[in-house]
Every structure is written in C-alpha cells, then in structure tokens.
C-alpha cells in the first residue's frame, strides 16, 4: 500500500477527501482510507476501512490514539488536526512519511463554533496550534487555499478545492419549478437562517439543501419546519457522497453561497462557488471579498446579503429566463477558462510521487 489517508473526524463522503483520492487513483496510486462513514460513500478504487466509534468527543480521542497504528501506507495523509500529533509520532517510529492536509484556518474556524468556549475552547485552541506546528514539519503540507496556515511549512503546496469533473452533474435545462440548491455544512454562519427566511418570501421557489445540519441549529430548524408555511418547499437531503450530492443540481437554477463574514470565511473562496459555476448554475452569494470578485469577473450571478435581497434576486429570475440562462452560460465559460483542475491535482500527485522515491 502506497498511501493511507486518515481522519478521526471526517466521514468518507467528505468532498475534499474524494477529490484528493480521485487524483491519486487516477495517477495509479494504491490508496486506503480510514475514516467514519460507510463503504458505499467511499471514492471509487480505494480500500476503505471504517473508523470505529461514534461522534462523541471520547470516541474521537480513541480514534486519534489508534488510527495511526492501523495505517499500512508508505505515506500517511492526515486530514484532521487532532490526529496529527499521534500520527506524526507513530509514523516517525514506523518510518512512514507524513502529509498534513490542512482544510481551513482552524484557529479562526473555532471562532465560528458555539461549543468552542471556556475550557473546551481553550483546549481546542491548543490542539489547533499544536497541529499547525506539526504541519510545518511534515514531509509535505497541503493547504486548501493561499491564506490557510501554516505559511512557513518546510514543503508547502496549495491544493485548492477545484471541481473534480467526474463528481459534478451539469445543471442542464431549467426545471419547471424554480429551484435553488445548497451543498455543504448547514449552519447559521453558512446561511441556514437566510435560506429559510428567503423561502418564506420567494414563494414560487423550491430549495434543495444537501449536508449535515449543525447540532446548534437543529432546534431552530425543527421549530421552523413545524411552523413555517414554506417548510414543504425546503428539502433537507442530509450528507451525501459528492457524486450523489451533485445529482441534485440537475435542473436547478441557482446555487446559494451565503456565508457570514466570520474570521474563517472572510478571506476564503467557498469550494461550492467554483462547483456551482462548473455545473452551469447562476450564483447568489453574500458580499465576501473573494466571492464577490469571482462573481464580478464571471458575471455569473448576484451579490445579496439579506433574505429580502436574496429573495428579490430569485423573484427577478422567475420573470427573466433569458437573464438567468445568460448568467449560467457566463459562469460555465468562466469556470472552463479559469479553473484548471487537472493541473492543480497533477501538482499534488507529483508531490506525492516525489515522496515515494
């Protein structure tokens, strides 16, 4: 076995995990994945081993301590920050090479988590800082965007979350019912409440939401579903593997990217934004700097921050199919000309090949 890709927190349906594994498999690498989830959600061609235990914190600690011993690869790619310390130590003893894949700025992300307060927040911060220090020293450190730390890693490679064409379904012809989709983690800071309020204003629209609902938002959502007249038009599909997620794009009109301006999001480009454009969807996004720049350059959508602004944009699309079809075409053309996914993932697989020499 050449590569072990491991996580104590992520499910095997995670989209970045799929993109990295697909690139490695296409490059002829042998890959095992140890993560949560079920085998049917694993990337094609990998050997999947289900990490044991549930999602409680104690189970995660147990996985952090045991997963490193289960790896068989010459190279171990770690995609969970708290798993880095134990994997670094065990990989060193077993003469495996460590790759730290850093999805996000974990310290900034903690500021967006309601549970990261008090003692728990302090401990989480220590883990994030320790993970960053270990990531600096890894044989290879891959980061999901240019702003993601550590900036001074000894062998740092930016591997953006560019679309994997094998996972994306083209939106194709507009469905009879105007439809907006959202794919990703579902929580207030990522636009949940904005979407629900928008649904109550844009009464002719259907909304398809694919992803896990954050625990902190479940009570709010359940109350909304019991009381809102729009509840029947907002469908929650749960977390799906990427290929199944993007099948919901077929016939959709618009992709929603409604992140709040939190410390973790303000400098980021959501991967879903690139994927929406590749799928041929028009986009409605909040006014984050880099997202707004993409929409300005591509002329593929609308910038809107409040539910009323978002709803007004959707209602405008209802009465002007020529406009939305033009935006969709603009986005697909921009993605084709500006997002070189094969080159991005080739740099990643070439860096992995160098470690195998």
Tab-separated table of C-alpha atoms in Angstrom:
chain	number	residue	atom	x	y	z
A	1	UNK	CA	0.000	0.000	0.000
A	2	UNK	CA	1.428	3.377	-1.029
A	3	UNK	CA	-0.960	5.879	0.570
A	4	UNK	CA	-3.056	5.886	3.750
A	5	UNK	CA	-5.470	8.802	4.028
A	6	UNK	CA	-6.872	9.056	7.537
A	7	UNK	CA	-9.251	11.119	9.629
A	8	UNK	CA	-10.689	10.748	13.106
A	9	UNK	CA	-13.443	13.287	12.403
A	10	UNK	CA	-14.443	13.289	8.733
A	11	UNK	CA	-16.795	10.889	7.029
A	12	UNK	CA	-15.602	9.133	3.906
A	13	UNK	CA	-18.219	11.120	1.960
A	14	UNK	CA	-16.215	14.329	2.573
A	15	UNK	CA	-15.788	16.170	-0.730
A	16	UNK	CA	-12.113	17.140	-0.348
A	17	UNK	CA	-11.284	13.579	0.623
A	18	UNK	CA	-12.915	12.411	-2.612
A	19	UNK	CA	-11.062	14.950	-4.737
A	20	UNK	CA	-7.658	14.015	-3.304
A	21	UNK	CA	-8.310	10.283	-3.522
A	22	UNK	CA	-9.610	10.519	-7.081
A	23	UNK	CA	-6.456	12.371	-8.133
A	24	UNK	CA	-4.246	9.723	-6.515
A	25	UNK	CA	-6.197	6.795	-8.002
A	26	UNK	CA	-6.103	8.364	-11.495
A	27	UNK	CA	-2.339	8.711	-11.070
A	28	UNK	CA	-2.044	4.987	-10.425
A	29	UNK	CA	-1.502	5.115	-6.661
A	30	UNK	CA	-2.824	2.498	-4.254
A	31	UNK	CA	-4.865	4.203	-1.527
A	32	UNK	CA	-6.501	3.111	1.706
A	33	UNK	CA	-8.886	5.385	3.598
A	34	UNK	CA	-9.608	5.131	7.308
A	35	UNK	CA	-12.500	7.396	8.276
A	36	UNK	CA	-16.071	7.445	9.517
A	37	UNK	CA	-18.980	6.574	7.259
A	38	UNK	CA	-19.980	3.671	5.037
A	39	UNK	CA	-18.184	1.874	2.217
A	40	UNK	CA	-20.716	2.895	-0.440
A	41	UNK	CA	-19.744	6.549	0.114
A	42	UNK	CA	-16.016	5.913	-0.395
A	43	UNK	CA	-14.173	7.137	-3.513
A	44	UNK	CA	-14.019	4.563	-6.286
A	45	UNK	CA	-10.851	2.484	-6.259
A	46	UNK	CA	-9.777	2.982	-2.637
A	47	UNK	CA	-9.628	0.364	0.091
A	48	UNK	CA	-11.922	1.662	2.825
A	49	UNK	CA	-11.715	0.802	6.497
A	50	UNK	CA	-14.411	2.223	8.735
A	51	UNK	CA	-13.026	4.005	11.791
A	52	UNK	CA	-14.781	2.641	14.850
A	53	UNK	CA	-16.878	4.516	17.351
A	54	UNK	CA	-19.364	7.356	17.185
A	55	UNK	CA	-19.114	11.122	17.060
A	56	UNK	CA	-18.752	11.810	20.771
A	57	UNK	CA	-15.548	13.516	21.856
A	58	UNK	CA	-14.325	10.460	23.752
A	59	UNK	CA	-14.579	8.299	20.639
A	60	UNK	CA	-12.625	10.866	18.678
A	61	UNK	CA	-9.799	10.744	21.241
A	62	UNK	CA	-9.755	6.946	20.999
A	63	UNK	CA	-9.518	7.180	17.202
A	64	UNK	CA	-6.692	9.730	17.497
A	65	UNK	CA	-4.757	7.183	19.564
A	66	UNK	CA	-5.497	4.080	17.494
A	67	UNK	CA	-5.807	5.035	13.817
A	68	UNK	CA	-2.065	5.692	13.341
A	69	UNK	CA	-1.347	2.035	14.206
A	70	UNK	CA	-3.803	0.819	11.551
A	71	UNK	CA	-2.158	2.559	8.594
A	72	UNK	CA	-0.335	0.452	6.008
A	73	UNK	CA	0.811	3.141	3.577
A	74	UNK	CA	4.342	4.344	2.952
A	75	UNK	CA	2.807	7.811	3.139
A	76	UNK	CA	0.118	8.828	5.623
A	77	UNK	CA	-2.085	11.797	4.689
A	78	UNK	CA	-3.828	13.255	7.737
A	79	UNK	CA	-6.919	15.421	7.226
A	80	UNK	CA	-7.958	16.019	10.864
A	81	UNK	CA	-5.893	18.403	13.020
A	82	UNK	CA	-6.203	16.483	16.287
A	83	UNK	CA	-4.935	13.308	14.597
A	84	UNK	CA	-1.670	14.939	13.513
A	85	UNK	CA	0.238	14.656	16.794
A	86	UNK	CA	-0.190	10.911	17.318
A	87	UNK	CA	0.241	10.142	13.610
A	88	UNK	CA	3.460	12.183	13.477
A	89	UNK	CA	4.897	10.196	16.376
A	90	UNK	CA	3.843	6.751	15.149
A	91	UNK	CA	4.795	7.489	11.535
A	92	UNK	CA	8.244	8.507	12.735
A	93	UNK	CA	8.670	5.225	14.606
A	94	UNK	CA	7.377	3.221	11.645
A	95	UNK	CA	9.384	5.227	9.070
A	96	UNK	CA	6.307	6.405	7.212
A	97	UNK	CA	6.200	9.836	5.616
A	98	UNK	CA	3.615	12.293	6.941
A	99	UNK	CA	1.497	14.595	4.795
A	100	UNK	CA	-0.569	17.185	6.674
A	101	UNK	CA	-3.611	18.271	4.687
A	102	UNK	CA	-4.967	21.485	6.193
A	103	UNK	CA	-8.521	22.243	5.075
A	104	UNK	CA	-9.018	25.556	6.835
A	105	UNK	CA	-7.558	28.064	9.260
A	106	UNK	CA	-8.533	26.023	12.309
A	107	UNK	CA	-7.908	28.747	14.884
A	108	UNK	CA	-10.151	31.178	13.013
A	109	UNK	CA	-12.740	28.460	12.465
A	110	UNK	CA	-13.066	27.935	16.225
A	111	UNK	CA	-14.416	31.489	16.488
A	112	UNK	CA	-17.414	30.308	14.459
A	113	UNK	CA	-18.206	27.362	16.738
A	114	UNK	CA	-20.617	27.890	19.621
A	115	UNK	CA	-19.093	24.987	21.579
A	116	UNK	CA	-15.560	26.445	21.447
A	117	UNK	CA	-15.895	28.428	24.668
A	118	UNK	CA	-14.335	28.205	28.113
A	119	UNK	CA	-12.119	25.237	28.912
A	120	UNK	CA	-13.191	23.306	25.805
A	121	UNK	CA	-12.430	26.271	23.579
A	122	UNK	CA	-9.042	26.729	25.243
A	123	UNK	CA	-8.138	23.075	24.738
A	124	UNK	CA	-9.337	23.175	21.136
A	125	UNK	CA	-7.124	26.203	20.559
A	126	UNK	CA	-4.119	24.345	21.972
A	127	UNK	CA	-4.809	21.408	19.649
A	128	UNK	CA	-5.117	23.726	16.647
A	129	UNK	CA	-1.829	25.446	17.476
A	130	UNK	CA	-0.059	22.131	18.037
A	131	UNK	CA	-1.428	20.800	14.739
A	132	UNK	CA	-0.087	23.855	12.914
A	133	UNK	CA	3.368	23.336	14.412
A	134	UNK	CA	3.407	19.669	13.397
A	135	UNK	CA	2.075	20.504	9.922
A	136	UNK	CA	5.065	22.824	9.403
A	137	UNK	CA	7.429	19.889	9.862
A	138	UNK	CA	5.581	17.312	7.769
A	139	UNK	CA	7.237	15.828	4.703
A	140	UNK	CA	4.541	17.697	2.742
A	141	UNK	CA	1.959	20.219	3.894
A	142	UNK	CA	-1.009	20.693	1.565
A	143	UNK	CA	-3.342	23.623	2.251
A	144	UNK	CA	-6.742	24.285	0.716
A	145	UNK	CA	-6.128	27.941	-0.140
A	146	UNK	CA	-3.386	30.560	-0.269
A	147	UNK	CA	-4.367	32.180	3.055
A	148	UNK	CA	-4.523	28.926	5.041
A	149	UNK	CA	-1.699	28.436	7.569
A	150	UNK	CA	0.987	27.351	8.164
A	151	UNK	CA	2.625	29.794	5.774
A	152	UNK	CA	6.167	28.772	6.686
A	153	UNK	CA	5.945	24.998	6.296
A	154	UNK	CA	9.141	23.397	5.010
A	155	UNK	CA	7.357	21.873	1.982
A	156	UNK	CA	4.061	23.726	1.424
A	157	UNK	CA	1.738	23.154	-1.518
A	158	UNK	CA	-1.561	24.908	-2.168
A	159	UNK	CA	-4.133	22.393	-3.416
A	160	UNK	CA	-7.327	24.349	-3.885
A	161	UNK	CA	-10.728	22.693	-3.823
A	162	UNK	CA	-11.170	22.986	-7.568
A	163	UNK	CA	-14.013	20.972	-9.087
A	164	UNK	CA	-13.479	17.348	-9.995
A	165	UNK	CA	-15.414	16.947	-13.235
A	166	UNK	CA	-16.067	13.264	-12.510
A	167	UNK	CA	-18.156	14.267	-9.474
A	168	UNK	CA	-20.120	17.194	-10.921
A	169	UNK	CA	-23.516	16.913	-12.623
A	170	UNK	CA	-24.343	19.581	-15.180
A	171	UNK	CA	-27.456	21.570	-14.264
A	172	UNK	CA	-28.719	21.324	-17.859
A	173	UNK	CA	-32.157	22.664	-18.766
A	174	UNK	CA	-34.063	24.719	-16.196
A	175	UNK	CA	-36.620	22.731	-14.209
A	176	UNK	CA	-40.266	23.763	-14.426
A	177	UNK	CA	-40.210	24.843	-10.783
A	178	UNK	CA	-37.552	27.443	-9.941
A	179	UNK	CA	-35.032	25.631	-7.757
A	180	UNK	CA	-32.083	26.782	-5.664
A	181	UNK	CA	-29.547	24.375	-4.188
A	182	UNK	CA	-27.021	24.497	-1.395
A	183	UNK	CA	-24.328	21.856	-0.864
A	184	UNK	CA	-22.157	21.905	2.257
A	185	UNK	CA	-22.298	22.063	6.037
A	186	UNK	CA	-25.636	23.502	7.118
A	187	UNK	CA	-25.422	26.019	9.947
A	188	UNK	CA	-26.395	29.631	10.657
A	189	UNK	CA	-22.994	31.084	9.724
A	190	UNK	CA	-23.231	29.329	6.358
A	191	UNK	CA	-26.634	30.773	5.557
A	192	UNK	CA	-29.221	28.409	7.039
A	193	UNK	CA	-31.457	31.081	8.536
A	194	UNK	CA	-31.089	33.291	5.448
A	195	UNK	CA	-32.273	30.428	3.255
A	196	UNK	CA	-35.280	29.688	5.451
A	197	UNK	CA	-36.323	33.342	5.560
A	198	UNK	CA	-35.777	33.649	1.811
A	199	UNK	CA	-38.062	30.658	1.218
A	200	UNK	CA	-40.878	32.458	3.026
A	201	UNK	CA	-40.550	35.460	0.682
A	202	UNK	CA	-39.802	33.747	-2.644
A	203	UNK	CA	-42.931	31.618	-2.561
A	204	UNK	CA	-42.574	30.081	-6.034
A	205	UNK	CA	-39.134	28.633	-5.318
A	206	UNK	CA	-38.053	25.207	-4.128
A	207	UNK	CA	-34.850	24.759	-2.106
A	208	UNK	CA	-32.697	21.616	-2.019
A	209	UNK	CA	-30.177	21.517	0.846
A	210	UNK	CA	-27.537	18.793	0.922
A	211	UNK	CA	-25.345	18.419	4.007
A	212	UNK	CA	-25.370	17.800	7.743
A	213	UNK	CA	-27.228	20.251	9.970
A	214	UNK	CA	-25.108	21.587	12.837
A	215	UNK	CA	-26.252	20.430	16.267
A	216	UNK	CA	-26.514	24.039	17.449
A	217	UNK	CA	-29.123	24.791	14.752
A	218	UNK	CA	-31.299	21.671	14.968
A	219	UNK	CA	-33.796	23.034	17.491
A	220	UNK	CA	-34.275	26.222	15.463
A	221	UNK	CA	-34.746	24.215	12.266
A	222	UNK	CA	-37.225	21.780	13.793
A	223	UNK	CA	-39.333	24.652	15.140
A	224	UNK	CA	-39.238	26.360	11.728
A	225	UNK	CA	-40.311	23.172	9.990
A	226	UNK	CA	-43.274	22.815	12.366
A	227	UNK	CA	-44.472	26.405	11.980
A	228	UNK	CA	-43.443	27.821	8.593
A	229	UNK	CA	-45.752	27.746	5.560
A	230	UNK	CA	-42.618	27.376	3.410
A	231	UNK	CA	-41.481	24.138	5.066
A	232	UNK	CA	-42.762	21.892	2.274
A	233	UNK	CA	-40.603	23.737	-0.280
A	234	UNK	CA	-37.294	23.311	1.610
A	235	UNK	CA	-35.941	19.774	1.328
A	236	UNK	CA	-33.093	18.510	3.517
A	237	UNK	CA	-31.250	15.558	1.992
A	238	UNK	CA	-28.630	15.049	4.702
A	239	UNK	CA	-24.970	14.446	3.962
A	240	UNK	CA	-24.381	12.591	0.695
A	241	UNK	CA	-21.277	11.482	-1.156
A	242	UNK	CA	-20.182	14.133	-3.700
A	243	UNK	CA	-21.477	12.389	-6.819
A	244	UNK	CA	-24.900	11.879	-5.224
A	245	UNK	CA	-24.913	15.452	-3.897
A	246	UNK	CA	-24.378	16.951	-7.313
A	247	UNK	CA	-27.169	14.966	-8.898
A	248	UNK	CA	-29.431	17.465	-7.133
A	249	UNK	CA	-28.008	20.143	-9.416
A	250	UNK	CA	-29.797	18.703	-12.449
A	251	UNK	CA	-32.461	21.202	-13.477
A	252	UNK	CA	-31.585	23.659	-10.702
A	253	UNK	CA	-31.485	27.359	-11.485
A	254	UNK	CA	-29.271	28.805	-8.773
A	255	UNK	CA	-26.561	27.770	-6.331
A	256	UNK	CA	-26.525	29.540	-2.959
A	257	UNK	CA	-23.336	30.588	-1.156
A	258	UNK	CA	-24.461	32.668	1.821
A	259	UNK	CA	-21.540	32.652	4.254
A	260	UNK	CA	-21.391	35.208	7.047
A	261	UNK	CA	-18.317	37.428	7.258
A	262	UNK	CA	-16.760	35.379	10.056
A	263	UNK	CA	-12.969	35.339	10.651
A	264	UNK	CA	-12.737	31.932	8.976
A	265	UNK	CA	-14.778	32.862	5.905
A	266	UNK	CA	-13.908	36.463	5.092
A	267	UNK	CA	-10.690	35.567	3.234
A	268	UNK	CA	-11.939	32.335	1.692
A	269	UNK	CA	-13.471	31.245	-1.592
A	270	UNK	CA	-16.072	28.532	-0.881
A	271	UNK	CA	-15.384	25.420	-2.945
A	272	UNK	CA	-19.079	25.270	-3.756
A	273	UNK	CA	-18.791	28.573	-5.630
A	274	UNK	CA	-16.391	27.058	-8.160
A	275	UNK	CA	-18.528	23.937	-8.356
A	276	UNK	CA	-21.749	25.878	-8.962
A	277	UNK	CA	-20.128	27.682	-11.889
A	278	UNK	CA	-18.733	24.445	-13.309
A	279	UNK	CA	-22.178	22.861	-13.066
A	280	UNK	CA	-23.693	25.753	-15.029
A	281	UNK	CA	-25.637	27.326	-12.181
A	282	UNK	CA	-26.184	31.004	-11.612
A	283	UNK	CA	-24.934	32.022	-8.159
A	284	UNK	CA	-26.298	34.118	-5.342
A	285	UNK	CA	-23.536	34.937	-2.864
A	286	UNK	CA	-23.045	37.170	0.123
A	287	UNK	CA	-20.581	40.031	-0.243
A	288	UNK	CA	-17.372	38.359	0.878
A	289	UNK	CA	-14.377	39.910	-0.912
A	290	UNK	CA	-13.088	36.946	-2.894
A	291	UNK	CA	-16.524	35.529	-3.678
A	292	UNK	CA	-17.683	38.930	-4.893
A	293	UNK	CA	-14.585	39.181	-7.093
A	294	UNK	CA	-15.365	35.839	-8.748
A	295	UNK	CA	-18.948	36.916	-9.446
A	296	UNK	CA	-17.771	40.273	-10.792
A	297	UNK	CA	-15.223	38.617	-13.099
A	298	UNK	CA	-17.548	35.880	-14.296
A	299	UNK	CA	-20.785	37.902	-14.465
A	300	UNK	CA	-22.471	34.717	-13.323
A	301	UNK	CA	-24.719	35.828	-10.523
A	302	UNK	CA	-25.850	38.280	-7.901
A	303	UNK	CA	-24.409	39.562	-4.640
A	304	UNK	CA	-27.037	39.749	-1.895
A	305	UNK	CA	-26.724	39.803	1.888
A	306	UNK	CA	-30.182	39.822	3.447
A	307	UNK	CA	-33.106	37.436	2.926
A	308	UNK	CA	-35.098	40.183	1.225
A	309	UNK	CA	-32.228	40.929	-1.185
A	310	UNK	CA	-31.761	37.230	-1.918
A	311	UNK	CA	-35.487	36.691	-2.442
A	312	UNK	CA	-35.753	39.732	-4.722
A	313	UNK	CA	-32.958	38.333	-6.888
A	314	UNK	CA	-34.713	34.967	-7.152
A	315	UNK	CA	-38.072	36.568	-7.956
A	316	UNK	CA	-36.392	38.606	-10.690
A	317	UNK	CA	-35.030	35.402	-12.226
A	318	UNK	CA	-38.535	33.926	-12.360
A	319	UNK	CA	-39.674	36.521	-14.843
A	320	UNK	CA	-36.496	36.661	-16.920
A	321	UNK	CA	-35.258	33.269	-18.065
A	322	UNK	CA	-33.039	34.905	-20.669
A	323	UNK	CA	-31.165	36.648	-17.869
A	324	UNK	CA	-30.627	33.562	-15.754
A	325	UNK	CA	-29.617	31.467	-18.752
A	326	UNK	CA	-27.061	34.115	-19.690
A	327	UNK	CA	-25.654	34.130	-16.157
A	328	UNK	CA	-25.459	30.343	-16.190
A	329	UNK	CA	-23.645	30.358	-19.513
A	330	UNK	CA	-21.262	33.063	-18.322
A	331	UNK	CA	-20.389	31.047	-15.238
A	332	UNK	CA	-19.734	27.808	-17.112
A	333	UNK	CA	-17.488	29.629	-19.597
A	334	UNK	CA	-15.571	31.383	-16.819
A	335	UNK	CA	-15.005	28.106	-14.996
A	336	UNK	CA	-13.775	26.432	-18.169
A	337	UNK	CA	-11.283	29.231	-18.836
A	338	UNK	CA	-10.097	29.916	-15.287
A	339	UNK	CA	-10.218	26.704	-13.243
A	340	UNK	CA	-7.553	24.247	-14.350
A	341	UNK	CA	-8.406	21.348	-12.080
A	342	UNK	CA	-6.215	18.745	-13.844
A	343	UNK	CA	-3.131	20.946	-13.397
A	344	UNK	CA	-3.965	21.604	-9.731
A	345	UNK	CA	-4.315	17.930	-8.876
A	346	UNK	CA	-1.318	16.947	-11.016
A	347	UNK	CA	0.866	19.168	-8.815
A	348	UNK	CA	-0.495	17.304	-5.811
A	349	UNK	CA	0.095	13.818	-7.203
A	350	UNK	CA	3.566	14.828	-8.449
A	351	UNK	CA	4.466	15.971	-4.918
A	352	UNK	CA	3.243	12.635	-3.529
A	353	UNK	CA	5.271	10.746	-6.171
A	354	UNK	CA	8.381	12.638	-5.095
A	355	UNK	CA	7.873	11.379	-1.545
A	356	UNK	CA	7.634	7.790	-2.766
A	357	UNK	CA	11.052	7.917	-4.453
